Coordinates of N, CA and C in Angstrom, one line a residue:
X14 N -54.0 124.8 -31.0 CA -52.8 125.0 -31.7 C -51.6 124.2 -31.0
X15 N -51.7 124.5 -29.7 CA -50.5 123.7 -28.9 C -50.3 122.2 -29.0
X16 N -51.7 121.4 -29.1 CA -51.8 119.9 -29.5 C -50.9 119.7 -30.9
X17 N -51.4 121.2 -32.0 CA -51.0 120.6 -33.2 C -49.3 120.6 -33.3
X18 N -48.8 121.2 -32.5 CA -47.6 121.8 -32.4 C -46.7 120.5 -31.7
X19 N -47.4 119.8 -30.9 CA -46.6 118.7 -30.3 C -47.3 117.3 -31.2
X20 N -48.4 117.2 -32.1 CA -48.4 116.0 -32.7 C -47.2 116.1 -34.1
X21 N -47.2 117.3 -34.4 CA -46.5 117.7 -35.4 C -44.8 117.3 -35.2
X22 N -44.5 117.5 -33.8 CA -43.1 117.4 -33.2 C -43.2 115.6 -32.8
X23 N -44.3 115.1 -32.9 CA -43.7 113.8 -32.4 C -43.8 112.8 -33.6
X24 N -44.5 113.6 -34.8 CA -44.4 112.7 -36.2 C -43.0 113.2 -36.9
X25 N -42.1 114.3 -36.2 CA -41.0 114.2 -36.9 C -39.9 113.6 -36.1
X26 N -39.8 113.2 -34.9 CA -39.3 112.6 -33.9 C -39.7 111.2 -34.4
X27 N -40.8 110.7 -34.7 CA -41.2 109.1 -35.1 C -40.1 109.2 -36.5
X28 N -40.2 109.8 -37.6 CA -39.4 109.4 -38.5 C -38.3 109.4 -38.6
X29 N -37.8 110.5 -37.7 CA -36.4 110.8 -37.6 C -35.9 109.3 -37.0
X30 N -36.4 108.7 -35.9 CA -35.9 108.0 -35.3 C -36.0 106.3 -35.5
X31 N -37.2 106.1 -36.4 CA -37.9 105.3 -37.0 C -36.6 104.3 -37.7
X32 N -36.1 105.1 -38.4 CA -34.7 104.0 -39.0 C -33.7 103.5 -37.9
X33 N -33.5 103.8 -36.9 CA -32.7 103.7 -35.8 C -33.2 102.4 -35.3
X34 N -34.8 102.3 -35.1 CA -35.4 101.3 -34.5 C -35.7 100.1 -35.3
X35 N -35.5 100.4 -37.0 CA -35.7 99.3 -38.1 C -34.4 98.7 -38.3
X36 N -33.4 99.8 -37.9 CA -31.7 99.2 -37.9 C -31.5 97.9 -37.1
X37 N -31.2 96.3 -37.1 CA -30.9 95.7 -36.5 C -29.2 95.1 -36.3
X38 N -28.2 95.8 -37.4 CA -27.2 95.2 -37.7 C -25.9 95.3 -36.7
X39 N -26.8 96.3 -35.5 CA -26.0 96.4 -34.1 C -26.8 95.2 -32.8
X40 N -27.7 94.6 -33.3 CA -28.3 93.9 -31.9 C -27.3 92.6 -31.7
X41 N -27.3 92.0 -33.1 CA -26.3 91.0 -32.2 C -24.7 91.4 -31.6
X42 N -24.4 92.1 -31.9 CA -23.2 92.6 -30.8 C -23.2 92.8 -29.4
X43 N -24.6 93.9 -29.7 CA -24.4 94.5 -28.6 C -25.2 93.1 -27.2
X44 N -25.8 92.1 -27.6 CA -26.4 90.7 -26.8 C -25.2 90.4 -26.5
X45 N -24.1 90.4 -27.5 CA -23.0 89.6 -27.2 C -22.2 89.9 -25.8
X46 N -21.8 91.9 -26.5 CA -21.4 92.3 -25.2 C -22.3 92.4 -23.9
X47 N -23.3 91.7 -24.0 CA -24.2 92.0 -22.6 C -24.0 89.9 -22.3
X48 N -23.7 89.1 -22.9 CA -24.3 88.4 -22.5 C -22.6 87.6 -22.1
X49 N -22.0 88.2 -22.5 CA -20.5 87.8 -23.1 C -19.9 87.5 -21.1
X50 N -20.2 88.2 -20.5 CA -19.3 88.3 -18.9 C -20.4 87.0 -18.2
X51 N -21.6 87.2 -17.9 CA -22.2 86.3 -17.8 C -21.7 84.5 -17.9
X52 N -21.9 84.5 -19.7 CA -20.9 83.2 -19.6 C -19.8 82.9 -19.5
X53 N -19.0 84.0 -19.5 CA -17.7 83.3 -18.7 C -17.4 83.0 -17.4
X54 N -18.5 84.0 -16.6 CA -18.5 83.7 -15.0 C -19.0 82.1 -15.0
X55 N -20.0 82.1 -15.8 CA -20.7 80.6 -15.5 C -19.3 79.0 -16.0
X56 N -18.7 79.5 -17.1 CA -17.7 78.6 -17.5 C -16.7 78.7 -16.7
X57 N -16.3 79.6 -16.2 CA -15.1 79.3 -15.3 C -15.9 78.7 -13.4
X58 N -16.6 79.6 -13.4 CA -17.7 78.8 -12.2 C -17.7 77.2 -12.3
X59 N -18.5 76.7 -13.3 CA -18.5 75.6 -13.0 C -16.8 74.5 -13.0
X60 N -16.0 75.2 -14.1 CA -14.7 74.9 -14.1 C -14.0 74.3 -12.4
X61 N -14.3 75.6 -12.3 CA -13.5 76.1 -10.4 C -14.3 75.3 -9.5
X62 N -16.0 75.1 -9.5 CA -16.5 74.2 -8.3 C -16.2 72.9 -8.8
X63 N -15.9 72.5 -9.9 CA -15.9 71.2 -10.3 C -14.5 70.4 -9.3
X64 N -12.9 71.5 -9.8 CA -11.6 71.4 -9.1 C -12.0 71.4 -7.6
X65 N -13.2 72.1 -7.1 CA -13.5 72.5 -5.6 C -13.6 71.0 -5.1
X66 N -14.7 70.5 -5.7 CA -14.8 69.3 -5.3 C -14.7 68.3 -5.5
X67 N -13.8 68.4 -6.4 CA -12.2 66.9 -6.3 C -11.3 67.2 -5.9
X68 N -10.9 67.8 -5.5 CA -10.0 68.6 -4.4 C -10.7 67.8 -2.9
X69 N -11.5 68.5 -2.6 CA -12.3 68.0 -1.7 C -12.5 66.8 -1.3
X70 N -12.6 66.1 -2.3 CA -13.1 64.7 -2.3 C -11.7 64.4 -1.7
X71 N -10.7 64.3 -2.4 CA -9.0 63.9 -2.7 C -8.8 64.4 -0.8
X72 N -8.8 65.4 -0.3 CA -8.3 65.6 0.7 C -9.5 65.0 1.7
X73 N -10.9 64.3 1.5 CA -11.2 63.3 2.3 C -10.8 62.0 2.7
X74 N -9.8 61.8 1.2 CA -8.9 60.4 0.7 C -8.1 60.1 1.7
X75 N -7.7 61.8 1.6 CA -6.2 62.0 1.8 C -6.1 61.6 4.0
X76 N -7.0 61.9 4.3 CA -7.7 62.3 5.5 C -8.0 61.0 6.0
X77 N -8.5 59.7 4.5 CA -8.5 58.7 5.5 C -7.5 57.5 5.1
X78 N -6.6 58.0 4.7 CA -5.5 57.1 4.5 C -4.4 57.9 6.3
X79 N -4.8 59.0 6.1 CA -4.0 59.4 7.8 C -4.9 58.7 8.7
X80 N -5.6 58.4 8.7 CA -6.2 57.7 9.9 C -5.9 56.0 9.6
X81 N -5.8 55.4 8.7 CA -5.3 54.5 8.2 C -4.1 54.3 8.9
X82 N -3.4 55.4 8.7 CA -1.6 55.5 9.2 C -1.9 54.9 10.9
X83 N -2.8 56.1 11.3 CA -2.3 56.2 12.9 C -3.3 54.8 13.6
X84 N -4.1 53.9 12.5 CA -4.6 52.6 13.5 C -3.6 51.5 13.1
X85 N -2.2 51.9 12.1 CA -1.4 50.7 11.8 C -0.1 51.0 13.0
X86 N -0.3 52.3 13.4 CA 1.2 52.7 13.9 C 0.4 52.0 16.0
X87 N -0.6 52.2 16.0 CA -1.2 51.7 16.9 C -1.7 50.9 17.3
X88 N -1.6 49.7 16.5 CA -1.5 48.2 16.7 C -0.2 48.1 16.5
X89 N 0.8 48.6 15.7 CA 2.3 47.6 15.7 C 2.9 48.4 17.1
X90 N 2.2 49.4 17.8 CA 2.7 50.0 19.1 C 4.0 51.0 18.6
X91 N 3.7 51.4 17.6 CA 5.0 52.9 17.3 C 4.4 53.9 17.2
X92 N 5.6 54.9 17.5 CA 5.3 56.1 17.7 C 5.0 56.6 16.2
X93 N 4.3 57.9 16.0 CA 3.8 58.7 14.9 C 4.3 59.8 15.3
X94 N 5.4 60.4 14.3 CA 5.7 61.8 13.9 C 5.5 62.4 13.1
X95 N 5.1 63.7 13.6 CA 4.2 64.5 12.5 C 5.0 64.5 11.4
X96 N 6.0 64.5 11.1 CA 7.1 64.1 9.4 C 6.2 63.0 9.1
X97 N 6.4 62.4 10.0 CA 6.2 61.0 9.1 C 4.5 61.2 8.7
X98 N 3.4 61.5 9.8 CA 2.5 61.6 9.9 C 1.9 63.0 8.1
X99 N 2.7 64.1 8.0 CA 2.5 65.2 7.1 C 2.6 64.4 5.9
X100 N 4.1 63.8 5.8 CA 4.2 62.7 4.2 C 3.3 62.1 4.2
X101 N 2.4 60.9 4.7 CA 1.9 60.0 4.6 C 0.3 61.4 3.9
X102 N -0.1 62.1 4.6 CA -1.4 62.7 4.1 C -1.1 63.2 2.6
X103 N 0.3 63.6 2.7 CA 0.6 64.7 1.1 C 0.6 63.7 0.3
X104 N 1.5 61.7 0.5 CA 1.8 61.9 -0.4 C 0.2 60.9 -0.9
X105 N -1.1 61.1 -0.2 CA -2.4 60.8 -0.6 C -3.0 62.0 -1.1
X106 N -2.7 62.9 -0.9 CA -2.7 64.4 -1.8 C -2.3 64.3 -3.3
X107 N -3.4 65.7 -4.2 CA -3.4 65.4 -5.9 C -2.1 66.1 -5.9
X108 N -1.8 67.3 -5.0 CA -1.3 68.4 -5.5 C 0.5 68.3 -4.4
X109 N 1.3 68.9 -4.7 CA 2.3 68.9 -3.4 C 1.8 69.7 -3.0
X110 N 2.4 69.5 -0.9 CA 2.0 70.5 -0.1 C 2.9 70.8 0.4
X111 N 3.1 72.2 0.9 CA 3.7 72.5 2.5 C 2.9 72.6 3.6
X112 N 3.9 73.3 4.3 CA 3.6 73.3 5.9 C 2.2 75.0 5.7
X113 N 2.5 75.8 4.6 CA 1.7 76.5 4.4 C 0.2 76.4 3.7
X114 N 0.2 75.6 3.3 CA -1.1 75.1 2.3 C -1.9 74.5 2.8
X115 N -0.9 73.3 3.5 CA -2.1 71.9 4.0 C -1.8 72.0 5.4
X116 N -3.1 72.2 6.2 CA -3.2 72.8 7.7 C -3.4 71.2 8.4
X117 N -2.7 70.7 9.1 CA -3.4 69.0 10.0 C -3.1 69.7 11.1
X118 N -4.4 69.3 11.9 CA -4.8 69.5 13.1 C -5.0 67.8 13.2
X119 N -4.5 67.2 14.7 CA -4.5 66.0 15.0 C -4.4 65.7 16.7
X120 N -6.2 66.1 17.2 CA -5.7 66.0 18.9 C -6.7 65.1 19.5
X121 N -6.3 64.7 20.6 CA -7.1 63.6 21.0 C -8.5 64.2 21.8
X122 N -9.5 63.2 21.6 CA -10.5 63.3 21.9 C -10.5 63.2 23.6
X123 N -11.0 63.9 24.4 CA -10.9 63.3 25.8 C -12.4 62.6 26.2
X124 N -12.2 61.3 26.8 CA -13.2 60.4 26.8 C -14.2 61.0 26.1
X125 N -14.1 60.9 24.7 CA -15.3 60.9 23.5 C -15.9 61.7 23.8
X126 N -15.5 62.6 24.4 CA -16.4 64.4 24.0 C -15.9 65.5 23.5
X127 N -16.9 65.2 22.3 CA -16.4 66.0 20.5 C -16.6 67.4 21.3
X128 N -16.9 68.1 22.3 CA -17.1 69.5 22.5 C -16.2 69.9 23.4
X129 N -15.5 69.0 23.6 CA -14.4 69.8 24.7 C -13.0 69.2 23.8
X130 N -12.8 69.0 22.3 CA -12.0 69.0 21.4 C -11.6 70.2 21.2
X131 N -10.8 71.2 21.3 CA -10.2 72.7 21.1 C -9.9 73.0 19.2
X132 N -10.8 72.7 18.3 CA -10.2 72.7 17.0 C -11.0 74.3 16.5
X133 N -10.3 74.8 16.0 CA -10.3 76.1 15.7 C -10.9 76.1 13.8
X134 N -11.6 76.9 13.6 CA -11.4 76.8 11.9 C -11.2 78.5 11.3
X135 N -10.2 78.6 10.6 CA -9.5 78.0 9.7 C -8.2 76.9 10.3
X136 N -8.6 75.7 10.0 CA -7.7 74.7 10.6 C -6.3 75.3 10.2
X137 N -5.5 74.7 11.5 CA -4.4 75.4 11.9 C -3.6 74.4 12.1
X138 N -2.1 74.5 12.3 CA -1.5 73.5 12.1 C -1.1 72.9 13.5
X139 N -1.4 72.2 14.2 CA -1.5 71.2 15.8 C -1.5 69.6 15.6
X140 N -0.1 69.6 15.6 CA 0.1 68.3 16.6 C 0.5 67.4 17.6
X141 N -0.3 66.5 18.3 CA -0.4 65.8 19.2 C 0.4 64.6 19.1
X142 N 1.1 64.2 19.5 CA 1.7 62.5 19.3 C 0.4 61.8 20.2
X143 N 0.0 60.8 19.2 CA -0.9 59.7 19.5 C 0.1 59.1 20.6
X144 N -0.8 58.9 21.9 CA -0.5 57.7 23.0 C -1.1 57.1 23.4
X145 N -1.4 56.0 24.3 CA -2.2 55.1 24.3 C -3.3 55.4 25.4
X146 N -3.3 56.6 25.9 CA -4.5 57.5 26.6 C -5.3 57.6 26.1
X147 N -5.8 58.0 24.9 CA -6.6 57.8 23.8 C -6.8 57.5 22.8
X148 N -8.0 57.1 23.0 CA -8.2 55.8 21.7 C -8.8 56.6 20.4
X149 N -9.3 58.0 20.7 CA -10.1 58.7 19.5 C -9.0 60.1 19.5
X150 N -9.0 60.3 18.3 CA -8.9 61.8 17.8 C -9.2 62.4 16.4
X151 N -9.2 63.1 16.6 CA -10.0 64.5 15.6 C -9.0 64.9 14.7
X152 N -9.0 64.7 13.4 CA -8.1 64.4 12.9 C -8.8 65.6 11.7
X153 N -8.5 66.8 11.5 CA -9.3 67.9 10.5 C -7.6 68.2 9.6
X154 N -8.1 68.7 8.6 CA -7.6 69.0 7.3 C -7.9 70.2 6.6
X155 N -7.1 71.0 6.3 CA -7.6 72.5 5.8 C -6.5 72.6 4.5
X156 N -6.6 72.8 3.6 CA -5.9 73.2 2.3 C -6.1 74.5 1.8
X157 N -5.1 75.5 1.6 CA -5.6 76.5 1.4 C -5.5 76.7 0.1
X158 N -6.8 77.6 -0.7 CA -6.5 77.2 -1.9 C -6.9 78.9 -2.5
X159 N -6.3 79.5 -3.1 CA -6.9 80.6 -4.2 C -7.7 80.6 -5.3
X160 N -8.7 81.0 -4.8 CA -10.1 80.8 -5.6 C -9.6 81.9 -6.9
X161 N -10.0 81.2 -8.3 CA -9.9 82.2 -9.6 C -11.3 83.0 -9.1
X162 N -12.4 82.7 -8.8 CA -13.8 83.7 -8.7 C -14.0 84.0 -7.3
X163 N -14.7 85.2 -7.2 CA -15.2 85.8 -5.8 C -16.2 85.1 -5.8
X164 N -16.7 84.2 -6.5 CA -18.5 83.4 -6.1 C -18.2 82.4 -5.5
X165 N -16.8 81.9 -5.8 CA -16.8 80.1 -5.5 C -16.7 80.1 -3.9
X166 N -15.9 81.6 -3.0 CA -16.3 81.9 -2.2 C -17.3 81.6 -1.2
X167 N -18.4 81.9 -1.6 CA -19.8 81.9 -1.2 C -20.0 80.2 -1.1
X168 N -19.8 79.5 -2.1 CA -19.8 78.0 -2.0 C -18.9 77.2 -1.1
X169 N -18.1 77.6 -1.3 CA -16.7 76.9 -0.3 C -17.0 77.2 1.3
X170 N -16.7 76.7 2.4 CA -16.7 77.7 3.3 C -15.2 77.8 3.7
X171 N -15.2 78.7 4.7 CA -13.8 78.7 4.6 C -13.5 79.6 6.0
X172 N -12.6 80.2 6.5 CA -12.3 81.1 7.4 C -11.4 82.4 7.2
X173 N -11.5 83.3 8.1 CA -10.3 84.9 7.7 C -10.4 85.1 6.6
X174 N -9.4 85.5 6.0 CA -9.2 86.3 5.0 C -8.5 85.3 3.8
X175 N -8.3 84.0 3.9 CA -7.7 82.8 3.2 C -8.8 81.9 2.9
X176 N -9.8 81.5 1.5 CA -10.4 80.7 1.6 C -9.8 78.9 2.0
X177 N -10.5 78.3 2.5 CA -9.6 76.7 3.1 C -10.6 75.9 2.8
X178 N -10.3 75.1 1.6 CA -11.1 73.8 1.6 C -10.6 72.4 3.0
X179 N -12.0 72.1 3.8 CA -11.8 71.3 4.8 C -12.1 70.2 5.2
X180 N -11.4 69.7 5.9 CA -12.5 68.1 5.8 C -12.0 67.6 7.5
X181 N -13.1 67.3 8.0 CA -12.6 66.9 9.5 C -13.3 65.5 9.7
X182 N -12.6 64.6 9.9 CA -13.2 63.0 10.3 C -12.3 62.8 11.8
X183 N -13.1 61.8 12.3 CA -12.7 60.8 13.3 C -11.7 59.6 12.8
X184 N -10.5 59.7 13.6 CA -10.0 58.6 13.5 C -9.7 58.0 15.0
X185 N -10.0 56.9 14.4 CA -10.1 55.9 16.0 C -9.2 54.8 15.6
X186 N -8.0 55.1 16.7 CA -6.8 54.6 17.0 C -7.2 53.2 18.2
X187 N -7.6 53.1 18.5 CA -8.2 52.1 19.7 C -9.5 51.9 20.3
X188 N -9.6 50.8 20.4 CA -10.9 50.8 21.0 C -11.2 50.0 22.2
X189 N -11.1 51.2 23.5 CA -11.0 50.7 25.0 C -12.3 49.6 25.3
X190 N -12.3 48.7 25.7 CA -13.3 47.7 26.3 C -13.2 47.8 27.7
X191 N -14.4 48.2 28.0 CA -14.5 48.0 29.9 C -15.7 46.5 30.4
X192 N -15.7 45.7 31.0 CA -16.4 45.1 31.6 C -17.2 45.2 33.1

């Protein structure tokens, strides 16, 4: 009796519910609202890495036109101020900068050893006036930039609590010859 009592209850449950399941004129919505956040993470994602890295690129530009600066100011034997030195990177920069955005770190190498260079990341802002003691320095770049996504994040690296797109090259101001 008990069987017939629950086959009986699940053939009125199948038809009751049966049109619910033949109903399709809610599926494409509801795909939409499922699929709808997805692609906009992905559209603005690739949007944001795309700016990440022409940005990037632009402040490697920017990075080697300052080193450009400091082997012309170093053959004609003048001095380099960081004014002069900050304009020359910004105005190789896409975007204007301040003193808060775009981080130059610029210190000399002591006899060519990259491990006893004191550079910190999230690049910070340190300047050295170029003298003729050394012929190398470490010349890093940090731009700080506000990411529209919490993923780009994860891509970018960055330092603290400020993501910083970075770029650190050697620039070589001189080249000592010993015999």
């Amino acid at each position: 009796m008990s069987t017939r009592r629950s086959d009986l209850f699940l053939r009125r449950c199948r038809i009751r519910f049966s049109s619910y399941a033949a109903d399709i004129r809610a599926a494409t919505a509801v795909e939409f609202g499922l699929l709808l956040p997805v692609y906009f993470l992905l559209v603005f994602g690739i949007f944001e890495v795309g700016l990440a890295l022409l940005f990037s690129l632009n402040l490697a530009m920017a990075a080697n036109a300052g080193g450009e600066f400091l082997r012309k100011a170093a053959a004609s034997q003048t001095t380099v101020t960081e004014a002069e030195f900050r304009r020359v990177i910004a105005s190789n920069f896409l975007l204007g900068t301040t003193d808060e955005d775009m981080k130059i770190t610029l210190v000399p190498i002591p006899d060519a050893d990259f491990t006893a260079v004191p550079l910190t990341f999230p690049v910070e802002n340190k300047f050295q006036t170029p003298d003729r003691s050394a012929g190398q320095y470490l010349l890093a770049l940090g731009f700080n930039w506000r990411f529209i996504l919490p993923t780009t994040r994860l891509l970018i690296p960055g330092g603290g609590k400020q993501p910083q797109l970075q770029n650190v090259s050697l620039a070589i101001t001189a080249v000592r010859v010993t015999e």
